[in-house]
PDB file of N, CA and C in Angstrom:
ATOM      1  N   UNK A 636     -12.422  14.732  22.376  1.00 88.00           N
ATOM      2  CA  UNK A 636     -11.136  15.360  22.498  1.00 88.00           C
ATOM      3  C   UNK A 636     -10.099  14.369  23.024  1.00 88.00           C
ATOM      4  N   UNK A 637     -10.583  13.652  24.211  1.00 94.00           N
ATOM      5  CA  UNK A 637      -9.395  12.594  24.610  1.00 94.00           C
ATOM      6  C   UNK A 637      -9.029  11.478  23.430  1.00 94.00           C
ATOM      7  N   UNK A 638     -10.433  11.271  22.409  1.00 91.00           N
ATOM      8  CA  UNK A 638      -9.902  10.227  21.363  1.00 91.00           C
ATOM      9  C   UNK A 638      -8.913  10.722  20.588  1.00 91.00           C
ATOM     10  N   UNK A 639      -8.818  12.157  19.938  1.00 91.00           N
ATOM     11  CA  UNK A 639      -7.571  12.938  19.586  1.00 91.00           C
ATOM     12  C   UNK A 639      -6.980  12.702  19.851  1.00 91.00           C
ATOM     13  N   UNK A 640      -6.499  12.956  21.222  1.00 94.00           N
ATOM     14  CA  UNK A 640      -5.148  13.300  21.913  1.00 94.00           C
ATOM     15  C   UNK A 640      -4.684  12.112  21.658  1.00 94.00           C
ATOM     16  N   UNK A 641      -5.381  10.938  21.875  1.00 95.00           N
ATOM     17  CA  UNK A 641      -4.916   9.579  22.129  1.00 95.00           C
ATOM     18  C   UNK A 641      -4.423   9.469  21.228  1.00 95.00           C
ATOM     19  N   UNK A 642      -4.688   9.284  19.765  1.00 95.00           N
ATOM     20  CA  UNK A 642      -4.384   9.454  18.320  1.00 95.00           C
ATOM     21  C   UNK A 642      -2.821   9.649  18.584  1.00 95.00           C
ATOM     22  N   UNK A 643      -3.068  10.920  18.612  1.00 96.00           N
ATOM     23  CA  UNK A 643      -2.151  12.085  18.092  1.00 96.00           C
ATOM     24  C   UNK A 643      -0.389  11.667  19.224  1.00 96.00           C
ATOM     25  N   UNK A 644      -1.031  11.099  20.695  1.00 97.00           N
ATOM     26  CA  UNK A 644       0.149  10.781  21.544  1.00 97.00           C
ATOM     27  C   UNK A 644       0.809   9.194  20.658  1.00 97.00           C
ATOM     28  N   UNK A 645      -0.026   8.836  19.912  1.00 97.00           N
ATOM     29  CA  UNK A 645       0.481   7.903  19.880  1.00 97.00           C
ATOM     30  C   UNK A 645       1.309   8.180  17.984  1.00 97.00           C
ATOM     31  N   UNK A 646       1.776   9.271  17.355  1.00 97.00           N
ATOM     32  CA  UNK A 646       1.185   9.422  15.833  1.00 97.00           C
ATOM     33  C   UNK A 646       2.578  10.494  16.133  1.00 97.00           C
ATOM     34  N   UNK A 647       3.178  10.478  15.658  1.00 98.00           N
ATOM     35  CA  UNK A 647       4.353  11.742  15.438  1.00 98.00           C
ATOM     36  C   UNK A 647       4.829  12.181  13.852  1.00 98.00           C
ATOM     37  N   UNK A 648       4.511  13.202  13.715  1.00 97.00           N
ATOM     38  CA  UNK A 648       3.891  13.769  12.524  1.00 97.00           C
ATOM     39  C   UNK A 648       5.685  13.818  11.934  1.00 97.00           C
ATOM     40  N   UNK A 649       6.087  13.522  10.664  1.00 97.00           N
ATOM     41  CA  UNK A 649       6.726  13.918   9.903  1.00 97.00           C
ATOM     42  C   UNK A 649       7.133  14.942   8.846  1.00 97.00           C
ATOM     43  N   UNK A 650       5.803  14.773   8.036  1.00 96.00           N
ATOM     44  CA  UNK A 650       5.769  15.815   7.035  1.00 96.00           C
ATOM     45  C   UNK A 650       4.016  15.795   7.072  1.00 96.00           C
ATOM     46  N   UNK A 651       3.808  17.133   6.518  1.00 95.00           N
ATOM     47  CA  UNK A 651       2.651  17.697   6.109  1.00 95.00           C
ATOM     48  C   UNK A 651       2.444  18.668   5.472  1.00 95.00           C
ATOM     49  N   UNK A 652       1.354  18.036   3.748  1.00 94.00           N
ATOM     50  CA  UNK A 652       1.307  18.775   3.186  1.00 94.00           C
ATOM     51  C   UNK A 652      -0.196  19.678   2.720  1.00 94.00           C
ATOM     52  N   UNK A 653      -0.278  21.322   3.374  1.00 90.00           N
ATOM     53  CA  UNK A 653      -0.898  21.975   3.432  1.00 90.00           C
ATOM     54  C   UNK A 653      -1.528  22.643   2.027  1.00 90.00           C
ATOM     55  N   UNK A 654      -0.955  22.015   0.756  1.00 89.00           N
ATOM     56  CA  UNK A 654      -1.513  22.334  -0.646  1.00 89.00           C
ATOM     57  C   UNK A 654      -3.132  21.745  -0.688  1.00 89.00           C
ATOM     58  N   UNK A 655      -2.828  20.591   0.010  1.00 83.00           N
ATOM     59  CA  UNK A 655      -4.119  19.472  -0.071  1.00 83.00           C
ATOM     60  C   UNK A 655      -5.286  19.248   0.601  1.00 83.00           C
ATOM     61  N   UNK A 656      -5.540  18.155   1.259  1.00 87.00           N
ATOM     62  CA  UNK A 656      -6.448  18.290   2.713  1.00 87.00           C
ATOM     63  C   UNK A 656      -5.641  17.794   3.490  1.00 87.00           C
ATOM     64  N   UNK A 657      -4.681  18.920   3.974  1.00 93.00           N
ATOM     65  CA  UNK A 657      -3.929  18.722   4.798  1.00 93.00           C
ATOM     66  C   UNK A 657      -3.144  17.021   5.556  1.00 93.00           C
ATOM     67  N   UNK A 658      -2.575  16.688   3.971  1.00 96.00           N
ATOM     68  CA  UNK A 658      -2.232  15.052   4.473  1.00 96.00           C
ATOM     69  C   UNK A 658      -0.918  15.479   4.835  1.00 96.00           C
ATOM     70  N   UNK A 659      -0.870  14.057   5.864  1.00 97.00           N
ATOM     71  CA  UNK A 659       0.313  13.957   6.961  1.00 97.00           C
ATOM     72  C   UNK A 659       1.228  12.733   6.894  1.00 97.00           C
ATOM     73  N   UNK A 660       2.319  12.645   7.168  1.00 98.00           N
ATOM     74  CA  UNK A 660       2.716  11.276   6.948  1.00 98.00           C
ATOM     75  C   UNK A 660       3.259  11.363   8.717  1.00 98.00           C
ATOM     76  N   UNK A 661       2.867  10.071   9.097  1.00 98.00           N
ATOM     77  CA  UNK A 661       3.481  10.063  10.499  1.00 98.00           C
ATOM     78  C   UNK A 661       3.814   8.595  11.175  1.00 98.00           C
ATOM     79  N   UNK A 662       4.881   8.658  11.918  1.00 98.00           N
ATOM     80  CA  UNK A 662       5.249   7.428  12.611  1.00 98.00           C
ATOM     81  C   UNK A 662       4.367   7.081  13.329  1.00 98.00           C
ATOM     82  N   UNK A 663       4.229   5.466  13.827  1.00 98.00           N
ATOM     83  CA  UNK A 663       3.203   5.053  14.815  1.00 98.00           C
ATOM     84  C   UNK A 663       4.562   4.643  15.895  1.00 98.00           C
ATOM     85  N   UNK A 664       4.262   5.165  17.412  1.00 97.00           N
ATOM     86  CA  UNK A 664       5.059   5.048  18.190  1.00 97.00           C
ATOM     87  C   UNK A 664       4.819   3.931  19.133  1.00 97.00           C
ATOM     88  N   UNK A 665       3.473   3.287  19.037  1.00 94.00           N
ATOM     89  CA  UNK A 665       2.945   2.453  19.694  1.00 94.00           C
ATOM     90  C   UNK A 665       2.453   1.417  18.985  1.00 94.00           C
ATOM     91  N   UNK A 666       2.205  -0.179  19.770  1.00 93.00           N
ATOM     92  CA  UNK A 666       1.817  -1.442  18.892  1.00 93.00           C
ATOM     93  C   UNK A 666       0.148  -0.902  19.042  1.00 93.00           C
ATOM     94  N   UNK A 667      -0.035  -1.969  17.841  1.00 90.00           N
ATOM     95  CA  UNK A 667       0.636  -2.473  16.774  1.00 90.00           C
ATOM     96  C   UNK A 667       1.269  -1.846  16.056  1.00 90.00           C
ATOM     97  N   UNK A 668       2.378  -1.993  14.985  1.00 95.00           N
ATOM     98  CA  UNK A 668       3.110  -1.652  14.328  1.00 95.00           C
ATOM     99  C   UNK A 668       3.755  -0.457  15.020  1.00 95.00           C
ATOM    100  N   UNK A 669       4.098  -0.383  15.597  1.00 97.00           N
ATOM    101  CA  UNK A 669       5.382   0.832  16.150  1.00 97.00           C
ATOM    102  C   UNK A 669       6.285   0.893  15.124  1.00 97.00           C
ATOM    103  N   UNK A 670       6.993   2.076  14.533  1.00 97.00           N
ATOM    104  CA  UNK A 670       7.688   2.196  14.141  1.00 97.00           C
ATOM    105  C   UNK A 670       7.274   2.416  12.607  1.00 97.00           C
ATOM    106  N   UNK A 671       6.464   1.788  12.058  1.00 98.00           N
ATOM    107  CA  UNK A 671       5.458   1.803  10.821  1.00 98.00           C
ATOM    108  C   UNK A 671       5.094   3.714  10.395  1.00 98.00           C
ATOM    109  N   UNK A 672       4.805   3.693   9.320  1.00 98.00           N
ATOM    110  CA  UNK A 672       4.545   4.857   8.460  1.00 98.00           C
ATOM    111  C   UNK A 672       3.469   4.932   8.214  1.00 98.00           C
ATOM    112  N   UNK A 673       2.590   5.935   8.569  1.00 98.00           N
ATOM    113  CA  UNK A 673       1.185   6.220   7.849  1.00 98.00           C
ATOM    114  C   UNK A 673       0.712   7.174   7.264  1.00 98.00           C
ATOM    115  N   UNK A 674      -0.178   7.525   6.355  1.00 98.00           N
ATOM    116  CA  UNK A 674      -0.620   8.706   5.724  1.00 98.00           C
ATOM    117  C   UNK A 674      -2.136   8.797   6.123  1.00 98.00           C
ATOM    118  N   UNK A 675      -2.220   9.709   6.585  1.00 97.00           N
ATOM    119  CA  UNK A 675      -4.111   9.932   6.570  1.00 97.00           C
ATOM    120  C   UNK A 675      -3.647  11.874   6.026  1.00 97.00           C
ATOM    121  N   UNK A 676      -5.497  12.288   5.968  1.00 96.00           N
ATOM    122  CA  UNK A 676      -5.750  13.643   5.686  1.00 96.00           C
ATOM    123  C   UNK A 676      -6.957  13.723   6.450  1.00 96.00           C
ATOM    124  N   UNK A 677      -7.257  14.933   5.925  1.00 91.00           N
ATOM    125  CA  UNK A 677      -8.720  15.581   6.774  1.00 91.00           C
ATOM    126  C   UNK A 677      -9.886  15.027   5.762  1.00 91.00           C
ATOM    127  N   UNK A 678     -10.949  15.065   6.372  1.00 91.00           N
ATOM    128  CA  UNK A 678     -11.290  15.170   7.655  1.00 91.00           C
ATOM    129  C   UNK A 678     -10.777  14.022   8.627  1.00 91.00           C
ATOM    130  N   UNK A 679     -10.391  12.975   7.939  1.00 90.00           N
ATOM    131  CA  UNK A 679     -10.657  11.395   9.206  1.00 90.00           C
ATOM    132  C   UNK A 679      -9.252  11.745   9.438  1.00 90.00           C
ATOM    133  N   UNK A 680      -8.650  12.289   9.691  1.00 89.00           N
ATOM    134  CA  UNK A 680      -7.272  12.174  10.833  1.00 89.00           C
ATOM    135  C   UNK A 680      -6.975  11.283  11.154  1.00 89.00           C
ATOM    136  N   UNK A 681      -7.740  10.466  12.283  1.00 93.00           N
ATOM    137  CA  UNK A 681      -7.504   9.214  13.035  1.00 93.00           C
ATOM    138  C   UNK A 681      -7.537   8.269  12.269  1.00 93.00           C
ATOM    139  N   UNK A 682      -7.897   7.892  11.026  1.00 95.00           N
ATOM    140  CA  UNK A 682      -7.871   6.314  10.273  1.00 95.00           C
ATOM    141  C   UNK A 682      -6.630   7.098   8.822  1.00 95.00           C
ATOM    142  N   UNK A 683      -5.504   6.806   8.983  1.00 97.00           N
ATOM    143  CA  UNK A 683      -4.673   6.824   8.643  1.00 97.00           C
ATOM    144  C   UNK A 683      -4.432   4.972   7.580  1.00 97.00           C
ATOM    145  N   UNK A 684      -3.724   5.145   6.738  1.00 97.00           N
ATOM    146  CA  UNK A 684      -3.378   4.217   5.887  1.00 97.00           C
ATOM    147  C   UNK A 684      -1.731   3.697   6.031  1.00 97.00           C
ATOM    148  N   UNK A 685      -1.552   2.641   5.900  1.00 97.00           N
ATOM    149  CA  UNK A 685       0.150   2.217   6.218  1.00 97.00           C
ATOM    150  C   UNK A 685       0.614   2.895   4.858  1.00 97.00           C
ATOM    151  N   UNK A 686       1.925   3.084   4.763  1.00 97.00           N
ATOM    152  CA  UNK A 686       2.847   3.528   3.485  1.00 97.00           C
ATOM    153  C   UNK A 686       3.907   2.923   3.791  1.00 97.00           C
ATOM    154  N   UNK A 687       4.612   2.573   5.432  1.00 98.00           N
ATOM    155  CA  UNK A 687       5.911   1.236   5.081  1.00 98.00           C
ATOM    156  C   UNK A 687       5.814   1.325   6.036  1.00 98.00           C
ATOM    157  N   UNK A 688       6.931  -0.063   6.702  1.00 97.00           N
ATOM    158  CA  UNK A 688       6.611  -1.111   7.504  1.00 97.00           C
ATOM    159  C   UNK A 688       7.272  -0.471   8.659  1.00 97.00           C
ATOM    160  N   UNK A 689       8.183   0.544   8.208  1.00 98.00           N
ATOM    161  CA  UNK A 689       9.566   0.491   8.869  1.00 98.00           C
ATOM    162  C   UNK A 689       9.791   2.138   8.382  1.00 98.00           C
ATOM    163  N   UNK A 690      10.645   3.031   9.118  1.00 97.00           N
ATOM    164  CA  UNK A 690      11.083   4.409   8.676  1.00 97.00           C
ATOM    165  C   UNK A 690      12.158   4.648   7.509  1.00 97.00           C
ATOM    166  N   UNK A 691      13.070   2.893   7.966  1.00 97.00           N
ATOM    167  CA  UNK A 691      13.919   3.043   6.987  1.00 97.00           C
ATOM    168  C   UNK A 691      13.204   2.850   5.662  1.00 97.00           C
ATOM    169  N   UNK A 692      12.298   1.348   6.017  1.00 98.00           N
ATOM    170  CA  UNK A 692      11.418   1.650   4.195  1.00 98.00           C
ATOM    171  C   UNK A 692      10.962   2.717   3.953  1.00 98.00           C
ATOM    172  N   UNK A 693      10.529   3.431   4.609  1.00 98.00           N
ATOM    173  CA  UNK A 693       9.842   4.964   4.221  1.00 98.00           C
ATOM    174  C   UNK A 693      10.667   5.635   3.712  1.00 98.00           C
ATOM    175  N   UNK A 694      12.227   6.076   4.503  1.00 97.00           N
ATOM    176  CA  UNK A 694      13.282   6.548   3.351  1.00 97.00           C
ATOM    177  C   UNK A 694      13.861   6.171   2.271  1.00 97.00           C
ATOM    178  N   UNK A 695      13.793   4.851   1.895  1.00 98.00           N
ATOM    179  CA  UNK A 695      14.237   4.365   1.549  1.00 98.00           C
ATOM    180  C   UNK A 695      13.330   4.723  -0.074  1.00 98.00           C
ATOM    181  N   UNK A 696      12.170   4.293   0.419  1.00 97.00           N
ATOM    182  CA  UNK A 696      11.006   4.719  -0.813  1.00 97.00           C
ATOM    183  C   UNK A 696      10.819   6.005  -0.799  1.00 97.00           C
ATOM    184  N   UNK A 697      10.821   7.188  -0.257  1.00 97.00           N
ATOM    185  CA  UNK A 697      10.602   8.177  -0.994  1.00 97.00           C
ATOM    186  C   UNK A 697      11.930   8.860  -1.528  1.00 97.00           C
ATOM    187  N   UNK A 698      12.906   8.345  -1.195  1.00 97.00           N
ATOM    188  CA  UNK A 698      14.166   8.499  -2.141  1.00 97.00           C
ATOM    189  C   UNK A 698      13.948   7.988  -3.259  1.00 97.00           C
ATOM    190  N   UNK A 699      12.989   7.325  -3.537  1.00 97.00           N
ATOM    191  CA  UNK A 699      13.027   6.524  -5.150  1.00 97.00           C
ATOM    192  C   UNK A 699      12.325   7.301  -5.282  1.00 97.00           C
ATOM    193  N   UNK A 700      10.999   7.210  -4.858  1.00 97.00           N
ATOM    194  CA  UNK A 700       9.673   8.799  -5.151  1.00 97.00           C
ATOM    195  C   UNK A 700      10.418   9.990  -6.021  1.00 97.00           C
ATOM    196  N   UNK A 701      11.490  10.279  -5.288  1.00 97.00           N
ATOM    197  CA  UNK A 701      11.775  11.787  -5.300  1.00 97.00           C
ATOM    198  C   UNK A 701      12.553  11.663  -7.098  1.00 97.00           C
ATOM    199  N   UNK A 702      12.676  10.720  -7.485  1.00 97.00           N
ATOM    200  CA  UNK A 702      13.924  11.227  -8.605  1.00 97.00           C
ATOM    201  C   UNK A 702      12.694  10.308  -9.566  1.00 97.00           C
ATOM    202  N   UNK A 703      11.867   9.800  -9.408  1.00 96.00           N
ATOM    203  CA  UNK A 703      10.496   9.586  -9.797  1.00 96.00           C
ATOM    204  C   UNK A 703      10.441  10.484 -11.002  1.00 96.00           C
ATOM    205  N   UNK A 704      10.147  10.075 -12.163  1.00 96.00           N
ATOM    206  CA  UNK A 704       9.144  11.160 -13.283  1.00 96.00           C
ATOM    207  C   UNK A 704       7.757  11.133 -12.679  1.00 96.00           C
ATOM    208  N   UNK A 705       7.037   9.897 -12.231  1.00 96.00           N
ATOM    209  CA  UNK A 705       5.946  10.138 -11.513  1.00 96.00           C
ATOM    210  C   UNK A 705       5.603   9.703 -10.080  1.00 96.00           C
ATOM    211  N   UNK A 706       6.006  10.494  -9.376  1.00 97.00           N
ATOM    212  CA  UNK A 706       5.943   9.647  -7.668  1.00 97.00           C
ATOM    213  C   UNK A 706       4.801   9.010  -8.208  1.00 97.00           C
ATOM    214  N   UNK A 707       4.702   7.947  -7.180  1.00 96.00           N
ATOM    215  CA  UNK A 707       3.465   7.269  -6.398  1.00 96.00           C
ATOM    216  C   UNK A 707       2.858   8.394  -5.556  1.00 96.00           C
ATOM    217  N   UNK A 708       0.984   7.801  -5.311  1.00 96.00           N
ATOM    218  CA  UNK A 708       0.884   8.704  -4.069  1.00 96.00           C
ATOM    219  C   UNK A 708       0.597   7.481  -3.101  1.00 96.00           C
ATOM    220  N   UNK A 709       1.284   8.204  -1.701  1.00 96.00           N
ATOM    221  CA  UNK A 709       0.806   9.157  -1.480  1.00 96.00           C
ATOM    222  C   UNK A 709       2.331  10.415  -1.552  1.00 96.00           C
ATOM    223  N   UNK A 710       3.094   9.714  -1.808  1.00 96.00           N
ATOM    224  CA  UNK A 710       4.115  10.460  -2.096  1.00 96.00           C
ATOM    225  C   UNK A 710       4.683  11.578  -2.922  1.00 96.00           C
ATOM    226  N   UNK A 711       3.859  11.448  -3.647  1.00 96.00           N
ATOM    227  CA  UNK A 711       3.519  12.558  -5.090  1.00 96.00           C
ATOM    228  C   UNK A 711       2.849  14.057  -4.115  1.00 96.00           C
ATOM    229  N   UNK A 712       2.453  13.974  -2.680  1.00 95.00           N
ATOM    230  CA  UNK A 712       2.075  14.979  -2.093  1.00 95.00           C
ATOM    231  C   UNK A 712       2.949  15.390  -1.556  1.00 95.00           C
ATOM    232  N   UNK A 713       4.111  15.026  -1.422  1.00 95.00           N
ATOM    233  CA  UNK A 713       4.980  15.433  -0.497  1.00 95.00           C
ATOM    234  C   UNK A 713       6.353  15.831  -1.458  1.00 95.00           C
ATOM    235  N   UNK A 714       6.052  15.786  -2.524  1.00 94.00           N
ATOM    236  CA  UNK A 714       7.399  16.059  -3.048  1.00 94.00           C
ATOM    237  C   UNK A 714       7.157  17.531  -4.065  1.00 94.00           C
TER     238      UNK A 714
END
């Protein structure tokens, strides 16, 4: 339970989409990479994958995602 929490204090959830296994896209608030974008789902929660470096790249790319004929994923879950 404390490895959770630890996770999760350090992980601030953005979007999540509940169609799927519940994938999440979330900021990392702590180094390494603070500020960085990640996607994980269930079950592994805690081992999350980068998606951009930066929040602005993250908006920046799923504004392209969005007008997309075919998002990318993991972005294609969220739109």
């Amino acid at each position: 339970q404390a490895a959770i929490r630890a996770f999760w204090d350090a992980h601030l959830p953005v979007m999540l989409a509940v169609h799927s296994d519940y994938d999440y896209l979330a900021v990392r608030l702590s180094e390494p990479h603070a500020g960085s974008v990640v996607h994980g789902f269930a079950p592994e929660w805690e081992n999350p994958s980068p998606v951009a470096g930066s929040f602005e790249e993250f908006l920046s790319r799923f504004a392209r995602e969005a007008v997309s004929r075919e998002p990318s994923y993991p972005y294609s879950l969220f739109l």
